[in-house]
Amino acid sequence: MMMMMGFSMSDEFLGTFVPILVYWVYSGMYICLGSLERYRLHSKVDEDEKNLVTKSAVVKGVLLQQVLQAIISVILFKITGSDDADAATMQQFSLLRLARQLIIAMLVIDTWQYFIHRYMHINKFLYKHIHSQHHRLIVPYSYGALYNHPLEGLLLDTIGGALSFLFSGMSPRTAIFFFSFATIKTVDDHCGLWLPGNPFHIFFSNNSAYHDVHHQLYGSKYNFSQPFFVMWDRILGTYLPYSLEKRSTGGFETRPIKASKDE
């Protein structure tokens, strides 16, 4: 239990709702930075004209997914958690144990999301009726990161998150930090900006430019990996190299380095 302003809140409660709060706070930061045209991967005009869904619809869609995720998170914590288990976990805490849990969780969620995501592109029915909703955002922006069909949100994000929690053996308290970090990473990948000094661009090959390639027509069969690593794309031949070029009108543009055999 954590104490805040005289009120106690369980780790399970915080693990459910802190990532939701983080999503909107971090997205809000990028909304404020969105006017910095010299760092954008697409112009503001393109964002307004090319996307096939209104921003109000995106907000409603994300809120719906977050409600469903919160319900399932509460159920999962109720099934798996107990105060005794948490106490035992805290007694055995070590940096090595924490690092192992986080790495396992990252690998599990990356593996799950790669194969589900790729299959939703291969299966024409699933793409047309489910995954195409996310690709209405041809020009991604921060708070559209979780704009998905509710079924995709359940399969890709909620179940993927549950599996990473269960397989890693992390405690609800560790889950607060892991899922908040995963949320920040996902928002950053969709922010549509290439900011100098962004640590996600320095430490992760899977970043806003990498995922922007996937949202473009030429990259829709590639760069499925999310949200952390690019290993499955490299191993299974769906990695599309790209260059980041400066636009004459300001900002940046991703361009494929080489054409695929299918194109």
CSV table of C-alpha atoms in Angstrom, one decimal, residues 59-234:
chain,number,residue,atom,x,y,z
A,59,VAL,CA,-10.2,10.6,-27.9
A,60,LYS,CA,-13.5,8.7,-27.5
A,61,GLY,CA,-11.9,5.5,-28.9
A,62,VAL,CA,-8.9,5.8,-26.6
A,63,LEU,CA,-11.0,6.4,-23.5
A,64,LEU,CA,-13.1,3.3,-24.3
A,65,GLN,CA,-10.0,1.2,-24.6
A,66,GLN,CA,-8.7,2.5,-21.3
A,67,VAL,CA,-12.0,1.7,-19.5
A,68,LEU,CA,-11.8,-1.9,-20.8
A,69,GLN,CA,-8.2,-2.2,-19.9
A,70,ALA,CA,-8.9,-0.9,-16.4
A,71,ILE,CA,-11.6,-3.4,-15.8
A,72,ILE,CA,-9.5,-6.3,-16.9
A,73,SER,CA,-6.5,-5.1,-14.9
A,74,VAL,CA,-8.6,-5.0,-11.7
A,75,ILE,CA,-9.8,-8.5,-12.4
A,76,LEU,CA,-6.2,-9.7,-13.1
A,77,PHE,CA,-4.9,-8.2,-9.9
A,78,LYS,CA,-7.7,-9.7,-7.9
A,79,ILE,CA,-7.0,-13.1,-9.2
A,80,THR,CA,-3.2,-13.0,-8.9
A,81,GLY,CA,-2.5,-10.6,-6.0
A,82,SER,CA,-2.5,-10.8,-2.2
A,83,ASP,CA,-0.9,-8.8,0.6
A,84,ASP,CA,1.2,-11.7,1.7
A,85,ALA,CA,2.6,-12.2,-1.8
A,86,ASP,CA,3.5,-8.5,-2.1
A,87,ALA,CA,5.2,-8.6,1.3
A,88,ALA,CA,7.3,-11.6,0.3
A,89,THR,CA,8.2,-10.0,-3.0
A,90,MET,CA,9.4,-6.8,-1.2
A,91,GLN,CA,11.5,-8.9,1.2
A,92,GLN,CA,13.3,-10.6,-1.7
A,93,PHE,CA,13.8,-7.4,-3.7
A,94,SER,CA,17.0,-7.0,-5.6
A,95,LEU,CA,18.1,-5.0,-8.6
A,96,LEU,CA,19.0,-8.2,-10.4
A,97,ARG,CA,15.5,-9.6,-9.8
A,98,LEU,CA,13.9,-6.3,-10.9
A,99,ALA,CA,16.1,-6.2,-14.1
A,100,ARG,CA,15.2,-9.8,-15.0
A,101,GLN,CA,11.5,-9.2,-14.5
A,102,LEU,CA,11.6,-6.0,-16.7
A,103,ILE,CA,13.6,-7.6,-19.5
A,104,ILE,CA,11.3,-10.7,-19.5
A,105,ALA,CA,8.2,-8.4,-19.6
A,106,MET,CA,9.6,-6.4,-22.5
A,107,LEU,CA,10.4,-9.5,-24.5
A,108,VAL,CA,7.0,-11.1,-23.8
A,109,ILE,CA,5.0,-8.0,-24.8
A,110,ASP,CA,7.2,-7.4,-27.9
A,111,THR,CA,6.8,-11.0,-29.0
A,112,TRP,CA,3.1,-11.0,-28.5
A,113,GLN,CA,2.5,-7.7,-30.2
A,114,TYR,CA,4.7,-8.5,-33.2
A,115,PHE,CA,2.9,-11.7,-34.1
A,116,ILE,CA,-0.7,-10.4,-33.4
A,117,HIS,CA,0.1,-7.2,-35.2
A,118,ARG,CA,1.6,-8.9,-38.2
A,119,TYR,CA,-1.3,-11.4,-38.5
A,120,MET,CA,-3.8,-8.5,-38.5
A,121,HIS,CA,-2.1,-7.2,-41.6
A,122,ILE,CA,-1.9,-10.6,-43.3
A,123,ASN,CA,-5.5,-11.5,-42.6
A,124,LYS,CA,-7.6,-9.3,-44.9
A,125,PHE,CA,-10.8,-9.7,-42.8
A,126,LEU,CA,-9.0,-8.7,-39.5
A,127,TYR,CA,-7.3,-5.8,-41.3
A,128,LYS,CA,-10.5,-4.5,-42.9
A,129,HIS,CA,-12.8,-4.8,-39.9
A,130,ILE,CA,-10.4,-4.3,-37.0
A,131,HIS,CA,-6.8,-3.1,-37.5
A,132,SER,CA,-7.5,-0.6,-40.3
A,133,GLN,CA,-9.1,1.6,-37.6
A,134,HIS,CA,-5.6,2.4,-36.2
A,135,HIS,CA,-4.3,3.1,-39.7
A,136,ARG,CA,-6.8,5.8,-40.2
A,137,LEU,CA,-4.1,7.8,-38.5
A,138,ILE,CA,-1.7,8.1,-41.5
A,139,VAL,CA,0.0,10.9,-39.7
A,140,PRO,CA,0.3,9.6,-36.1
A,141,TYR,CA,0.1,11.9,-33.1
A,142,SER,CA,0.7,11.3,-29.4
A,143,TYR,CA,-2.8,10.7,-28.0
A,144,GLY,CA,-3.7,8.5,-31.0
A,145,ALA,CA,-1.3,5.9,-29.8
A,146,LEU,CA,-4.0,3.7,-28.3
A,147,TYR,CA,-6.7,4.5,-30.9
A,148,ASN,CA,-7.6,1.0,-31.9
A,149,HIS,CA,-10.7,-1.1,-32.5
A,150,PRO,CA,-11.8,-2.4,-29.0
A,151,LEU,CA,-11.1,-6.0,-30.0
A,152,GLU,CA,-7.6,-5.1,-31.1
A,153,GLY,CA,-7.0,-3.2,-27.9
A,154,LEU,CA,-8.0,-6.3,-26.0
A,155,LEU,CA,-5.9,-8.7,-28.0
A,156,LEU,CA,-2.8,-6.6,-28.6
A,157,ASP,CA,-2.5,-4.3,-25.5
A,158,THR,CA,-4.5,-5.8,-22.7
A,159,ILE,CA,-3.8,-9.5,-23.1
A,160,GLY,CA,-0.2,-8.6,-24.1
A,161,GLY,CA,0.2,-6.6,-20.9
A,162,ALA,CA,-1.4,-9.4,-18.8
A,163,LEU,CA,1.0,-12.0,-20.3
A,164,SER,CA,4.0,-9.8,-19.6
A,165,PHE,CA,2.9,-9.3,-16.0
A,166,LEU,CA,2.3,-13.1,-15.4
A,167,PHE,CA,5.4,-14.4,-17.2
A,168,SER,CA,7.7,-12.0,-15.6
A,169,GLY,CA,6.4,-12.6,-12.1
A,170,MET,CA,6.5,-8.9,-11.3
A,171,SER,CA,4.7,-7.5,-8.3
A,172,PRO,CA,1.8,-5.0,-8.7
A,173,ARG,CA,4.2,-2.3,-7.4
A,174,THR,CA,6.7,-3.1,-10.2
A,175,ALA,CA,3.8,-3.2,-12.6
A,176,ILE,CA,3.1,0.5,-11.8
A,177,PHE,CA,6.5,1.5,-13.2
A,178,PHE,CA,6.7,-1.0,-16.0
A,179,PHE,CA,3.3,-0.2,-17.6
A,180,SER,CA,3.8,3.5,-17.1
A,181,PHE,CA,7.1,3.2,-18.9
A,182,ALA,CA,5.5,1.1,-21.7
A,183,THR,CA,2.8,3.7,-22.0
A,184,ILE,CA,5.3,6.6,-22.3
A,185,LYS,CA,7.2,4.6,-24.9
A,186,THR,CA,4.1,3.9,-26.9
A,187,VAL,CA,3.0,7.5,-26.9
A,188,ASP,CA,6.5,8.6,-27.9
A,189,ASP,CA,6.5,6.2,-30.8
A,190,HIS,CA,3.3,7.9,-32.1
A,191,CYS,CA,4.2,11.5,-31.3
A,192,GLY,CA,5.1,12.4,-34.9
A,193,LEU,CA,8.2,14.4,-33.7
A,194,TRP,CA,11.9,13.9,-34.0
A,195,LEU,CA,13.2,15.9,-31.0
A,196,PRO,CA,17.0,16.4,-30.5
A,197,GLY,CA,18.2,14.6,-27.4
A,198,ASN,CA,15.2,12.4,-27.0
A,199,PRO,CA,16.5,9.4,-25.0
A,200,PHE,CA,14.1,7.0,-26.7
A,201,HIS,CA,15.7,7.8,-30.1
A,202,ILE,CA,19.1,7.3,-28.6
A,203,PHE,CA,18.5,3.9,-26.8
A,204,PHE,CA,15.8,2.4,-29.0
A,205,SER,CA,15.9,1.7,-32.7
A,206,ASN,CA,12.1,1.3,-32.4
A,207,ASN,CA,11.1,4.9,-32.2
A,208,SER,CA,8.8,7.6,-33.7
A,209,ALA,CA,10.5,7.5,-37.1
A,210,TYR,CA,10.6,3.7,-37.2
A,211,HIS,CA,6.9,3.4,-36.4
A,212,ASP,CA,6.0,6.3,-38.8
A,213,VAL,CA,7.4,4.1,-41.6
A,214,HIS,CA,4.8,1.5,-40.8
A,215,HIS,CA,2.0,4.0,-40.9
A,216,GLN,CA,2.9,5.0,-44.5
A,217,LEU,CA,1.6,3.1,-47.5
A,218,TYR,CA,5.1,2.0,-48.6
A,219,GLY,CA,5.8,0.6,-45.1
A,220,SER,CA,2.6,-1.1,-44.2
A,221,LYS,CA,4.1,-4.6,-44.7
A,222,TYR,CA,7.1,-3.8,-42.6
A,223,ASN,CA,8.2,-2.6,-39.2
A,224,PHE,CA,5.6,-4.4,-37.2
A,225,SER,CA,7.7,-4.5,-34.0
A,226,GLN,CA,6.4,-2.6,-31.0
A,227,PRO,CA,6.9,-1.1,-28.5
A,228,PHE,CA,10.5,-1.7,-27.5
A,229,PHE,CA,12.8,-3.7,-29.9
A,230,VAL,CA,13.1,-4.4,-33.6
A,231,MET,CA,14.4,-8.0,-33.2
A,232,TRP,CA,11.4,-9.8,-34.7
A,233,ASP,CA,11.4,-7.6,-37.8
A,234,ARG,CA,15.1,-8.3,-38.3
